mmCIF file of C-alpha atoms and ligand atoms in Angstrom:
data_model
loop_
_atom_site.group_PDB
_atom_site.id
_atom_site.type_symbol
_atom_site.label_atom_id
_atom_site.label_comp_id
_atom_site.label_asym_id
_atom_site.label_seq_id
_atom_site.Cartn_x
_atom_site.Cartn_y
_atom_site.Cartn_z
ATOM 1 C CA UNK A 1 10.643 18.690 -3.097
ATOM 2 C CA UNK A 2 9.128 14.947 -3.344
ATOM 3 C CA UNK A 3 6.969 13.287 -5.957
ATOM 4 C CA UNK A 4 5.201 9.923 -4.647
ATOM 5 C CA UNK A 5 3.022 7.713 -6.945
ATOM 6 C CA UNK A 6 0.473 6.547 -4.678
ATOM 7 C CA UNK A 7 -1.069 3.560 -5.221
ATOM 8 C CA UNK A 8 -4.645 2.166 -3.524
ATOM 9 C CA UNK A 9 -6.152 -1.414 -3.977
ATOM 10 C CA UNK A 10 -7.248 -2.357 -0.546
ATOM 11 C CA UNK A 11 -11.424 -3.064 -1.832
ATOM 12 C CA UNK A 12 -12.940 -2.506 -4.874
ATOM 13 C CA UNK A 13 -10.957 0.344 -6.368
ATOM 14 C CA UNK A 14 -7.650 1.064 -8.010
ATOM 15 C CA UNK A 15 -6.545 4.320 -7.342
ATOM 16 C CA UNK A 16 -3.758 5.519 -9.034
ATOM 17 C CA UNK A 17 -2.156 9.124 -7.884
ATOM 18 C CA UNK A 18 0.959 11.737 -8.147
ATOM 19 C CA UNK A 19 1.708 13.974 -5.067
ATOM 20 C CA UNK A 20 4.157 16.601 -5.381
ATOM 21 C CA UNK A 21 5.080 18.333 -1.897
ATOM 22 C CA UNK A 22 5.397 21.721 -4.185
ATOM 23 C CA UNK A 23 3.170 21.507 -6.613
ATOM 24 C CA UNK A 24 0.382 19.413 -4.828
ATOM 25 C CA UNK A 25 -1.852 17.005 -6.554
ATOM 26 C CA UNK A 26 -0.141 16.190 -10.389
ATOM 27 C CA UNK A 27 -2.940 13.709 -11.199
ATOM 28 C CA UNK A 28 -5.367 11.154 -9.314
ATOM 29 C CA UNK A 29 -7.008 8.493 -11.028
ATOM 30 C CA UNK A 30 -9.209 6.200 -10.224
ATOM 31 C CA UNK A 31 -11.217 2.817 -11.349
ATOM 32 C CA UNK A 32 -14.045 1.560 -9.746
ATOM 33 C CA UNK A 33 -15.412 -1.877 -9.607
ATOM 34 C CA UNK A 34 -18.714 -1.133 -8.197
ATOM 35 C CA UNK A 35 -20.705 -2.583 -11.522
ATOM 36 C CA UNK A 36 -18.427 -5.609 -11.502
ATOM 37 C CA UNK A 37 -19.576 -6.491 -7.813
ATOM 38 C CA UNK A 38 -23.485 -4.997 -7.848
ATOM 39 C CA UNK A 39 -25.020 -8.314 -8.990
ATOM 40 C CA UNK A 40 -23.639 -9.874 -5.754
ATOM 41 C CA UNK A 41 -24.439 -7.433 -3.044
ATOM 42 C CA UNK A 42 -20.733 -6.855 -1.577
ATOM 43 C CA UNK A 43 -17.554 -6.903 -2.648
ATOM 44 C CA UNK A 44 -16.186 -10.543 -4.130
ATOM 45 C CA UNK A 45 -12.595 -11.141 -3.528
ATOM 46 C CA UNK A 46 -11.156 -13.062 -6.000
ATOM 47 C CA UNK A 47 -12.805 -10.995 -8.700
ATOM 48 C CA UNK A 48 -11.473 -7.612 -6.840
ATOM 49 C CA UNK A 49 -7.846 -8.770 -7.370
ATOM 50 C CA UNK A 50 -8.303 -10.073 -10.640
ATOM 51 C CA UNK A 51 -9.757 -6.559 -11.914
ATOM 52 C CA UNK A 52 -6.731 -4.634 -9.736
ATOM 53 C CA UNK A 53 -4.351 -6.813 -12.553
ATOM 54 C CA UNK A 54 -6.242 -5.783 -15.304
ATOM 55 C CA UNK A 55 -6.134 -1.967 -14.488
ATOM 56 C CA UNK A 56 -3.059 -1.271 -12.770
ATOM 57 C CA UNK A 57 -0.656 -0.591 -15.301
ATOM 58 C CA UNK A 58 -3.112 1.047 -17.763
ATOM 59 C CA UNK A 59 -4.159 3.192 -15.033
ATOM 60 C CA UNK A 60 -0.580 4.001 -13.816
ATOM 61 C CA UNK A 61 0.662 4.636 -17.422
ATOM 62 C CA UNK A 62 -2.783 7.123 -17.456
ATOM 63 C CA UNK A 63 -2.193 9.251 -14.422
ATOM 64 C CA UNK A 64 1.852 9.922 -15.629
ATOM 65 C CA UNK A 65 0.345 10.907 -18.634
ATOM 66 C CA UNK A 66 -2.255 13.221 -16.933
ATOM 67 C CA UNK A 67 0.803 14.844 -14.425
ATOM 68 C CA UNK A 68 3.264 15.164 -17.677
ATOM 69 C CA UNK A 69 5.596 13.279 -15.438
ATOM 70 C CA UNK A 70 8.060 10.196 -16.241
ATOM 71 C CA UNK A 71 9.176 7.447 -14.154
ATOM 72 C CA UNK A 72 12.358 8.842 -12.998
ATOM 73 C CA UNK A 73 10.886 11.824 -11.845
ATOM 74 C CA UNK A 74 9.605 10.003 -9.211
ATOM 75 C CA UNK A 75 10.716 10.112 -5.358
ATOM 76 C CA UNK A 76 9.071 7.091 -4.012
ATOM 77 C CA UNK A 77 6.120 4.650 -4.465
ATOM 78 C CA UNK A 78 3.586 4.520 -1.794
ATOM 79 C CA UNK A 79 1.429 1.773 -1.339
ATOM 80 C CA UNK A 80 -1.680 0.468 0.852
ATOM 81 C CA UNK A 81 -0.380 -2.157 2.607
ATOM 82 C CA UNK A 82 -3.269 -2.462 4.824
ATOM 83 C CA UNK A 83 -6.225 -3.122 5.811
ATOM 84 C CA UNK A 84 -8.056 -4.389 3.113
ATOM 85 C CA UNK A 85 -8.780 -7.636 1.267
ATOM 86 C CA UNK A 86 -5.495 -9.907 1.008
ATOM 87 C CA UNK A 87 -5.513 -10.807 -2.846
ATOM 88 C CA UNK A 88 -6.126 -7.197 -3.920
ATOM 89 C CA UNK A 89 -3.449 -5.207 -1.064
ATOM 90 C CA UNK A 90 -1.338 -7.811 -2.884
ATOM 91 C CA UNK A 91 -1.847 -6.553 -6.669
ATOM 92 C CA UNK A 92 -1.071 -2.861 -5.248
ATOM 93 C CA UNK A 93 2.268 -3.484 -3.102
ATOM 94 C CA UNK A 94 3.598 -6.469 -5.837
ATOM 95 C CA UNK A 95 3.332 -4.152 -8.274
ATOM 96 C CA UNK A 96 4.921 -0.932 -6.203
ATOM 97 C CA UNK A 97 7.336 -2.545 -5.085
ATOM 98 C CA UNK A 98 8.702 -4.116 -8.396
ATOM 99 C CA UNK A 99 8.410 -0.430 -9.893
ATOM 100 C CA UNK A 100 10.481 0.816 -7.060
ATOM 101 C CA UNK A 101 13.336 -1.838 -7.509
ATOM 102 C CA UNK A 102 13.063 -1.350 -10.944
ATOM 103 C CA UNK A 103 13.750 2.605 -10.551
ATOM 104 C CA UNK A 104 16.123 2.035 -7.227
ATOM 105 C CA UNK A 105 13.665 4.420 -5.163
ATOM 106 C CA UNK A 106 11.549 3.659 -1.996
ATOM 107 C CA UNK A 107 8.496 1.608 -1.694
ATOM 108 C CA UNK A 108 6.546 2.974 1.498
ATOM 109 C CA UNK A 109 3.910 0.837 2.509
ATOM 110 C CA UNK A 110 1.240 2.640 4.218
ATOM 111 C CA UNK A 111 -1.984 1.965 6.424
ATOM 112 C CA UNK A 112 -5.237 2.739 4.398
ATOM 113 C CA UNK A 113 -6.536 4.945 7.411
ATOM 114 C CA UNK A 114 -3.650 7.202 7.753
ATOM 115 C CA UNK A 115 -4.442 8.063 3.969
ATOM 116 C CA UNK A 116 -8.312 8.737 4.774
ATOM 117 C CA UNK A 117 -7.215 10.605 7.953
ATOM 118 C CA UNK A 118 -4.662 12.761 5.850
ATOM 119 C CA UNK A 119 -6.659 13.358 2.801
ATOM 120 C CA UNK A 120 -8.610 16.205 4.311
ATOM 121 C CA UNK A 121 -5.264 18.119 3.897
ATOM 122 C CA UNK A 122 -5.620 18.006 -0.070
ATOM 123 C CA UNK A 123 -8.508 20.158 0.474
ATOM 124 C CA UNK A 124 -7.675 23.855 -0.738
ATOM 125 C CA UNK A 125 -8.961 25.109 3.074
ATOM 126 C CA UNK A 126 -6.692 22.147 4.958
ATOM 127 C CA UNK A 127 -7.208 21.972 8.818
ATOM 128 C CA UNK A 128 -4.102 22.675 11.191
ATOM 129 C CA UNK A 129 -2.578 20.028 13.322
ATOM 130 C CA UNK A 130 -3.731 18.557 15.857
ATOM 131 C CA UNK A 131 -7.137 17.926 15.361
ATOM 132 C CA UNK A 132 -10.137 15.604 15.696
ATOM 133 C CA UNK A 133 -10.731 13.168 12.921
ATOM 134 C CA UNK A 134 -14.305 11.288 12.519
ATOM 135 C CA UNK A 135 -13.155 8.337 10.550
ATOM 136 C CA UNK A 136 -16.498 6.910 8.953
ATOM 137 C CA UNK A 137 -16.209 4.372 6.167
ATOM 138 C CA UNK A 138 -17.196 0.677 4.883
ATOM 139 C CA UNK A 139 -15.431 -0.897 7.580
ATOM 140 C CA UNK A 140 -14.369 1.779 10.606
ATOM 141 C CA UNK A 141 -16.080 4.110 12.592
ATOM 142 C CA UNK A 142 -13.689 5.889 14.911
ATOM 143 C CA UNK A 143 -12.398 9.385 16.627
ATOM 144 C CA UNK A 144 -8.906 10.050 16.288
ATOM 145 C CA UNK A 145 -6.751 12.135 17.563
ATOM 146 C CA UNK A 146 -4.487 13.442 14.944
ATOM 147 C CA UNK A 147 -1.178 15.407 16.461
ATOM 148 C CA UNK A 148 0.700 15.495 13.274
ATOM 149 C CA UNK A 149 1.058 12.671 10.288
ATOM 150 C CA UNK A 150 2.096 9.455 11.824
ATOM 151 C CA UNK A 151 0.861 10.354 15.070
ATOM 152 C CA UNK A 152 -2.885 8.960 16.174
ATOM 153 C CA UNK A 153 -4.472 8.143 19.328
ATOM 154 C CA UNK A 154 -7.843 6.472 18.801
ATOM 155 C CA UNK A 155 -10.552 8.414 20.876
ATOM 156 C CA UNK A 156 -13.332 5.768 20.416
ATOM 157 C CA UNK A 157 -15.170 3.596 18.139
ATOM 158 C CA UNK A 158 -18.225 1.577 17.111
ATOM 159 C CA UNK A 159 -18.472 -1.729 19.290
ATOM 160 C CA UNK A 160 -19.929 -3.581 16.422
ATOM 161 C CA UNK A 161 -20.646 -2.608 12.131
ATOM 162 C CA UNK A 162 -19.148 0.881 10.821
ATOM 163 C CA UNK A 163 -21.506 3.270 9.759
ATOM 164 C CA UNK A 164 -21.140 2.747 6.148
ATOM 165 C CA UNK A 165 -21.911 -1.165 6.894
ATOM 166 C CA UNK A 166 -25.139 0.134 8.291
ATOM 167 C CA UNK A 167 -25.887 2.228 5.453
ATOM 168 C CA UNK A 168 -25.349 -1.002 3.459
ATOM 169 C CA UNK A 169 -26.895 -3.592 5.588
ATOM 170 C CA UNK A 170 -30.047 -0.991 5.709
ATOM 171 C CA UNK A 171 -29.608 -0.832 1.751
ATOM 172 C CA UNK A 172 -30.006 -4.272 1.234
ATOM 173 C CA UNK A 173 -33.186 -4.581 3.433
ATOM 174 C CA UNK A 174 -34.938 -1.807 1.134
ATOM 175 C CA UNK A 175 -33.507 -3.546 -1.886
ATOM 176 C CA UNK A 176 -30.985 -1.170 -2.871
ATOM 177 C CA UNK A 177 -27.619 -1.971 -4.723
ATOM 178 C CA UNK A 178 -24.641 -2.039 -3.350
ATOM 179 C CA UNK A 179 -22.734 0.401 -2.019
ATOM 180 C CA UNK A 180 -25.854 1.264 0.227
ATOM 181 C CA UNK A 181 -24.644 4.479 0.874
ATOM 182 C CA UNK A 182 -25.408 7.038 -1.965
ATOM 183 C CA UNK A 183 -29.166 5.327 -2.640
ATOM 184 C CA UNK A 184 -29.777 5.472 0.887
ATOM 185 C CA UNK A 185 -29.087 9.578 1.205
ATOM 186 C CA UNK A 186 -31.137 9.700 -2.327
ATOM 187 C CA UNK A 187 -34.249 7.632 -1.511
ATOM 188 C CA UNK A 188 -33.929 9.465 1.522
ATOM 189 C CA UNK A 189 -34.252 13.227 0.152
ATOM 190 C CA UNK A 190 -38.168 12.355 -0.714
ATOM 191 C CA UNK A 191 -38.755 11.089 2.702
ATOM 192 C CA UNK A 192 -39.878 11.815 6.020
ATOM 193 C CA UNK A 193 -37.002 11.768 8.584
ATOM 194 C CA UNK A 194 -39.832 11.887 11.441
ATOM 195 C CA UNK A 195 -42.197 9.291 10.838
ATOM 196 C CA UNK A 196 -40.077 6.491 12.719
ATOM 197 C CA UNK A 197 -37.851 7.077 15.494
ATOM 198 C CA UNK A 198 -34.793 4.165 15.093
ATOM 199 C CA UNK A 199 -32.708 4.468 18.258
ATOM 200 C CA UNK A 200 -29.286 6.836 19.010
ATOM 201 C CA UNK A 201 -27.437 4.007 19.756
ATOM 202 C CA UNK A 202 -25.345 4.624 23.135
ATOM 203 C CA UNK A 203 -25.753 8.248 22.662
ATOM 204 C CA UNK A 204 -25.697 8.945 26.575
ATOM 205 C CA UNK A 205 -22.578 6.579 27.073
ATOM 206 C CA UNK A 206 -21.174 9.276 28.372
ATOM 207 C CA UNK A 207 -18.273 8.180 26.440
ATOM 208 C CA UNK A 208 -16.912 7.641 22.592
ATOM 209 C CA UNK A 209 -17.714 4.819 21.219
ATOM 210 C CA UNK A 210 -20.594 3.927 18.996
ATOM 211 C CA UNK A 211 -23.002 1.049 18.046
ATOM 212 C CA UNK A 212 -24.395 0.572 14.711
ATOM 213 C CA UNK A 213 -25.890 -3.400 14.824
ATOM 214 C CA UNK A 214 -28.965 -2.277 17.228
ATOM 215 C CA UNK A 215 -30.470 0.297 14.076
ATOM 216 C CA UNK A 216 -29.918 -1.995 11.226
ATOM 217 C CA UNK A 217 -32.468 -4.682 13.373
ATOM 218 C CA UNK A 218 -34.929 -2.035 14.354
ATOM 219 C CA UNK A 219 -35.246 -0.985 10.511
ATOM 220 C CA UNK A 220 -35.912 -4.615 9.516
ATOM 221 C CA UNK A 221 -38.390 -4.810 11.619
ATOM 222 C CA UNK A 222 -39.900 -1.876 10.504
ATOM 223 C CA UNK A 223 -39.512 -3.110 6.890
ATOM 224 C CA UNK A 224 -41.252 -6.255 7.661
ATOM 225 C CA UNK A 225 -44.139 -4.372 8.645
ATOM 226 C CA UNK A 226 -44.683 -1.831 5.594
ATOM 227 C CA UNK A 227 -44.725 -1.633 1.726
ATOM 228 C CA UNK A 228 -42.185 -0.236 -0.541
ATOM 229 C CA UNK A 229 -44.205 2.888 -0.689
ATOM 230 C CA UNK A 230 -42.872 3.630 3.239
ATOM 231 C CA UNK A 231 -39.285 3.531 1.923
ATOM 232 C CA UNK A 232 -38.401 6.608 1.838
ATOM 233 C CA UNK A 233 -39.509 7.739 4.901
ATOM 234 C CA UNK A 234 -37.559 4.860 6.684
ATOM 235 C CA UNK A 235 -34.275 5.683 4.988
ATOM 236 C CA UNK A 236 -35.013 8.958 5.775
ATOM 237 C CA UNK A 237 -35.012 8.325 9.237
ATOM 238 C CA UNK A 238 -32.474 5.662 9.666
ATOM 239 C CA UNK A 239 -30.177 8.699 7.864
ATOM 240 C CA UNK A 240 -31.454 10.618 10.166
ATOM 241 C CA UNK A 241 -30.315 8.314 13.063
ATOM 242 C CA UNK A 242 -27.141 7.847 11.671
ATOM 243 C CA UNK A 243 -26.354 11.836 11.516
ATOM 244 C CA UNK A 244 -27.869 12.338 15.154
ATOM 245 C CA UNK A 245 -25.743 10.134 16.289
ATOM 246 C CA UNK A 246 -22.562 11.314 14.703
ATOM 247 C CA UNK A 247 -22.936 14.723 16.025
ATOM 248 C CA UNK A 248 -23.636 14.244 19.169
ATOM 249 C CA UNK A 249 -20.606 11.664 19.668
ATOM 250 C CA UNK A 250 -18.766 14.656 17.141
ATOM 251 C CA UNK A 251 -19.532 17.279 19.753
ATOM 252 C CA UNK A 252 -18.435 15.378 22.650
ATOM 253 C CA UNK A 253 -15.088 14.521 20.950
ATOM 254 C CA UNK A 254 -14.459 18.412 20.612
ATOM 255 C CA UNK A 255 -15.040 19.044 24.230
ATOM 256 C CA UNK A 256 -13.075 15.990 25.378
ATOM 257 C CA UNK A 257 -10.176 17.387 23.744
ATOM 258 C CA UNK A 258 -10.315 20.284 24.412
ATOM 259 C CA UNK A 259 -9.644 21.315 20.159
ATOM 260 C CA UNK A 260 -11.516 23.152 17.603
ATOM 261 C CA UNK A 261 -11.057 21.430 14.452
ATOM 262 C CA UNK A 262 -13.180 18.372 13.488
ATOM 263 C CA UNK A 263 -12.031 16.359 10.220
ATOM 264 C CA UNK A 264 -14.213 13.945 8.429
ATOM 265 C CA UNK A 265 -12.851 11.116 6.405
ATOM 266 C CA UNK A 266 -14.248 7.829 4.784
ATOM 267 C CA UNK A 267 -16.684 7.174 2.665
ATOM 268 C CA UNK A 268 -19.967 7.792 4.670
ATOM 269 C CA UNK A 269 -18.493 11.575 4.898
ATOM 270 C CA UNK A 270 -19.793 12.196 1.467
ATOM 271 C CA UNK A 271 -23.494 11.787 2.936
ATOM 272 C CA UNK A 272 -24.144 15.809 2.370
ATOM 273 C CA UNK A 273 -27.236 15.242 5.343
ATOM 274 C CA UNK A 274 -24.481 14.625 7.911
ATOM 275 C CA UNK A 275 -21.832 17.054 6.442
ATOM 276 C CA UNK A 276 -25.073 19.939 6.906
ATOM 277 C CA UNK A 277 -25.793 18.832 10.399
ATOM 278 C CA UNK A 278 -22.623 18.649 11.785
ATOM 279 C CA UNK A 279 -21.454 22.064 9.947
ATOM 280 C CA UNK A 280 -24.329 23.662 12.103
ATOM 281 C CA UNK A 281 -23.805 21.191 15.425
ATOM 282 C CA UNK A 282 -20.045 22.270 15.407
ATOM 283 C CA UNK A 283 -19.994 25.963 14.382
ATOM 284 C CA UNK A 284 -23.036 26.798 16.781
ATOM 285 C CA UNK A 285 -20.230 25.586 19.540
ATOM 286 C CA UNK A 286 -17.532 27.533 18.217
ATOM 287 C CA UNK A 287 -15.896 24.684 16.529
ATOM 288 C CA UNK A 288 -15.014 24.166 12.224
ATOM 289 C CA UNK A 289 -15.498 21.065 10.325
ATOM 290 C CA UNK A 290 -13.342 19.878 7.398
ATOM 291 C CA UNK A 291 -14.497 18.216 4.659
ATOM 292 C CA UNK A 292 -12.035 16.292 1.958
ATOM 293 C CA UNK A 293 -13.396 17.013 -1.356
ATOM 294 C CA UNK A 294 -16.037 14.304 -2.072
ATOM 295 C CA UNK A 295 -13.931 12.749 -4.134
ATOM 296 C CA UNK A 296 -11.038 12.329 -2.293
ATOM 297 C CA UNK A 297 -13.997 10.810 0.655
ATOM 298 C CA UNK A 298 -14.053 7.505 -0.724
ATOM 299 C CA UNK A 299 -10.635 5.503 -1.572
ATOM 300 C CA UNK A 300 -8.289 7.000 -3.772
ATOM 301 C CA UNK A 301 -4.858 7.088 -4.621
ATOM 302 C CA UNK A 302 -4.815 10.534 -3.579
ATOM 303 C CA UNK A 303 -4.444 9.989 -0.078
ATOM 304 C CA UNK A 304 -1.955 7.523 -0.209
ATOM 305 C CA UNK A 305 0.444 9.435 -2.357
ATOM 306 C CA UNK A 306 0.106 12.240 0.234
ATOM 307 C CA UNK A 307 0.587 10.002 3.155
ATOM 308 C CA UNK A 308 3.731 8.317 1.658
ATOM 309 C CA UNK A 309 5.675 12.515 0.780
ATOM 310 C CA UNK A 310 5.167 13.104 4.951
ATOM 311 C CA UNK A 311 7.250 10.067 5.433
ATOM 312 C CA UNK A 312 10.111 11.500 3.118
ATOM 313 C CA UNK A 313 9.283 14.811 3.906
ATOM 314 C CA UNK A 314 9.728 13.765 8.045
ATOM 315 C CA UNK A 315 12.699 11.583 6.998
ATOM 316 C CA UNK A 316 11.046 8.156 7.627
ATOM 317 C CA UNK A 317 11.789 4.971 6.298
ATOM 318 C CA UNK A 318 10.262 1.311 6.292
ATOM 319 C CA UNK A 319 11.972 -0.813 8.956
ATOM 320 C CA UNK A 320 12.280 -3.445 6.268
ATOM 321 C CA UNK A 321 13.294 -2.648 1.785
ATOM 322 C CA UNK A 322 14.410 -6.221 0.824
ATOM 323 C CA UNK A 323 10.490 -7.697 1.368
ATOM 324 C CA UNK A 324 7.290 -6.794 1.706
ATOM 325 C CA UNK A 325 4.199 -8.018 3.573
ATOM 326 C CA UNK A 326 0.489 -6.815 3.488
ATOM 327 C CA UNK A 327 -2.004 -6.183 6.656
ATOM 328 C CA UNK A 328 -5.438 -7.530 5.767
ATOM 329 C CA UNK A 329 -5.476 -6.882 9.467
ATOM 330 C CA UNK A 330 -3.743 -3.982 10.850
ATOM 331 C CA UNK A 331 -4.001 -1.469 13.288
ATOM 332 C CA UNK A 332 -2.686 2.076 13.542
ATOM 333 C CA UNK A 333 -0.365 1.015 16.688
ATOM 334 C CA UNK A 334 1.272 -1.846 14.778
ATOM 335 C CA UNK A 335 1.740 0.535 11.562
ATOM 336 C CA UNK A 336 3.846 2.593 13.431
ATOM 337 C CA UNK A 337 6.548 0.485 14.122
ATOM 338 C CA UNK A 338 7.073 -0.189 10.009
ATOM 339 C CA UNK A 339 8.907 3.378 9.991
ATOM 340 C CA UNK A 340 12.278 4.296 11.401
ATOM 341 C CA UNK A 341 13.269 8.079 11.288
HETATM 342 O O1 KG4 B 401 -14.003 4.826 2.640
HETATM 343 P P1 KG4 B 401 -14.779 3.972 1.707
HETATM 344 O O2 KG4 B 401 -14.849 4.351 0.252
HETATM 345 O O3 KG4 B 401 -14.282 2.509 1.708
HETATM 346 C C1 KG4 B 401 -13.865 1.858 2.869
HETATM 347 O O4 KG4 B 401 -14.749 1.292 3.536
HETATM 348 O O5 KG4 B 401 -12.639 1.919 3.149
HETATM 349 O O6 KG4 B 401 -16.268 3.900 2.303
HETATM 350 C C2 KG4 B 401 -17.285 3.145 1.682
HETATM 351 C C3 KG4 B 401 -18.562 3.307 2.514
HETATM 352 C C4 KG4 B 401 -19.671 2.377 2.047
HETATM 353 O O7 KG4 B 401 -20.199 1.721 3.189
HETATM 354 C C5 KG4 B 401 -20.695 3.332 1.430
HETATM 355 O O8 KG4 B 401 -22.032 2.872 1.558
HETATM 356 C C6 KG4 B 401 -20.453 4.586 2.221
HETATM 357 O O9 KG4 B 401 -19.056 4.640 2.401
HETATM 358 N N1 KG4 B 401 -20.927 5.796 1.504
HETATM 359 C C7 KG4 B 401 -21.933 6.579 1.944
HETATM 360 C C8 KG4 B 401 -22.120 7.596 0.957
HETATM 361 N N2 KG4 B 401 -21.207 7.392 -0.038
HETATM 362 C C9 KG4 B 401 -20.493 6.286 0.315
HETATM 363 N N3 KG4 B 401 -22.669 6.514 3.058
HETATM 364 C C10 KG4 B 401 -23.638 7.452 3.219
HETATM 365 N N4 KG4 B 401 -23.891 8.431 2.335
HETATM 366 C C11 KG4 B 401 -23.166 8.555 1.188
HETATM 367 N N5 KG4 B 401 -23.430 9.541 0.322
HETATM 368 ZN ZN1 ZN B 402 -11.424 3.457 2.678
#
């Protein structure tokens, strides 16, 4: 049996979480700095770290409270080490790895996408290995191959923004707050999903990987040339874009591979348009599509917690104990050379 406190502050949240390999989720909390950023459109850096200090020990003190657990019964302290914004990764991994000094246990940095692409198995219906993993957040759209935890092979991606940074680029034009996302899929449930037609981008690439920067241009341009009143129907549509897209790329992935199960992780996976349509798309070909709970869609300190019991649980270890870095920049292939089994 292991117990990991997981702890996430790559953006604008600080997620705090226990993960027992017996008992499964102990607690998971989380505090969000969406109100702190709103007035500026995006995220602000400095002001993201600064809030991570303020919140991280309350918040960790809460969630061993909510799990009835102490410090020492604690197997390790996992950490997102990466990607993410410098000054706030560097709140999260100062503080987990002074805890786990301080209670001589490990500190296991991990990458913030292995936790999204794991945290479909905290569902209560978890999908088998391998599988197919639509990673669609803030700042990644990709397919992954997932064979078992700590082993990915990136199927394809988008060339330019993510799908959530369309949702929030197409946001902004419309005047909604920031994250796009969630007022996009609501303005969008009074509108019209058929009155424009915004491109598929490279839908017939024959191929997967995805553009997003094309749609975001042809909705200004629609924007510039209607009133507030045609709002819905555009973000209607531009959803409506989005989810085409998505499945079609979705069902491709399936038959590339060859597999049946298609896992969706990130943020934009709580858009419950694109969780019906690919539901139908995939079943109708024989396929199933797992969902994390929404909660556990956006970050959370959930996933990371999980993600750091398979390393003990597969007997891994961080190549380095004695210091610590963080990734702002990091990908999958470099994370895997941090463990040793
Ligand atoms: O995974 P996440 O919480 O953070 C990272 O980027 O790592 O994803 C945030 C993204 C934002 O772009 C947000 O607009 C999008 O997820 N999002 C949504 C919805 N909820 C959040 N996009 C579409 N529909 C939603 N309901
Ligand atoms: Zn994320």
């Amino acid at each position: 049996m292991v117990r990991v406190l997981g702890i996430e502050t790559s953006c604008d949240e600080t997620g705090i979480a226990i993960y027992d390999s017996e008992l499964g989720l102990l607690a998971d909390q989380l505090h969000s700095q969406i109100k702190l950023h709103n007035e500026y459109g995006g995220v602000v850096p400095e002001l993201a770290s600064r809030d991570h200090i303020r919140r991280i020990s309350p918040l960790i003190k809460e969630t061993l409270k909510e799990g009835h657990c102490k410090f020492s019964d604690l197997s390790a302290i996992a950490y997102t080490a990466g990607p993410g914004l410098a000054g706030a990764l560097l709140v999260g991994a100062s503080v987990a790895e002074a805890l786990a000094f301080a209670l001589s246990i490990p500190a296991l940095p991990i990458h913030h996408l292995e936790g999204h692409l794991l945290s479909p198995c905290l569902s209560p219906v978890p999908p088998s290995f391998p599988f197919v993993a639509l990673l669609v957040s803030g700042g990644h759209s990709q397919f992954m191959r997932v064979n078992r935890p700590g082993s990915y092979e990136i199927l394809g991606e988008s060339v330019d923004d993510a799908a959530g940074e369309a949702f929030d680029k197409t946001a902004k034009l419309l005047g909604l707050p920031y994250p796009g996302g969630p007022h996009i899929a609501k303005l969008a449930a009074s509108g019209n999903p058929k009155r424009f037609h915004f491109p598929r981008p490279m839908i017939h690439s024959g191929d997967l990987m995805m553009s997003f920067s094309g749609l975001k241009t042809a909705v200004s341009l629609v924007v510039a040339q209607h009133h507030p009143v045609d709002y819905a129907d555009i973000a209607a549509s531009f959803e409506a874009a989005i989810v085409d897209t998505l499945c079609s790329k979705a069902l491709q992935a399936l038959d590339q591979t060859g597999l049946k199960q298609l896992v969706i992780a990130g943020g934009v996976g709580a858009n419950l348009k694109l969780r019906e349509k690919l539901s139908e798309t995939i079943k109708a070909h024989g396929g199933e599509v797992f969902y994390p709970p929404l909660r556990l869609c956006t970050d959370n300190g959930a996933m990371i917690a999980f993600a750091g019991a398979q390393k003990l649980l597969m007997h891994q270890k961080p190549v380095t104990s004695s210091t610590f870095s963080v990734f702002p920049r990091w990908d999958l292939q470099a994370y895997s050379t941090t463990y040793q089994d």
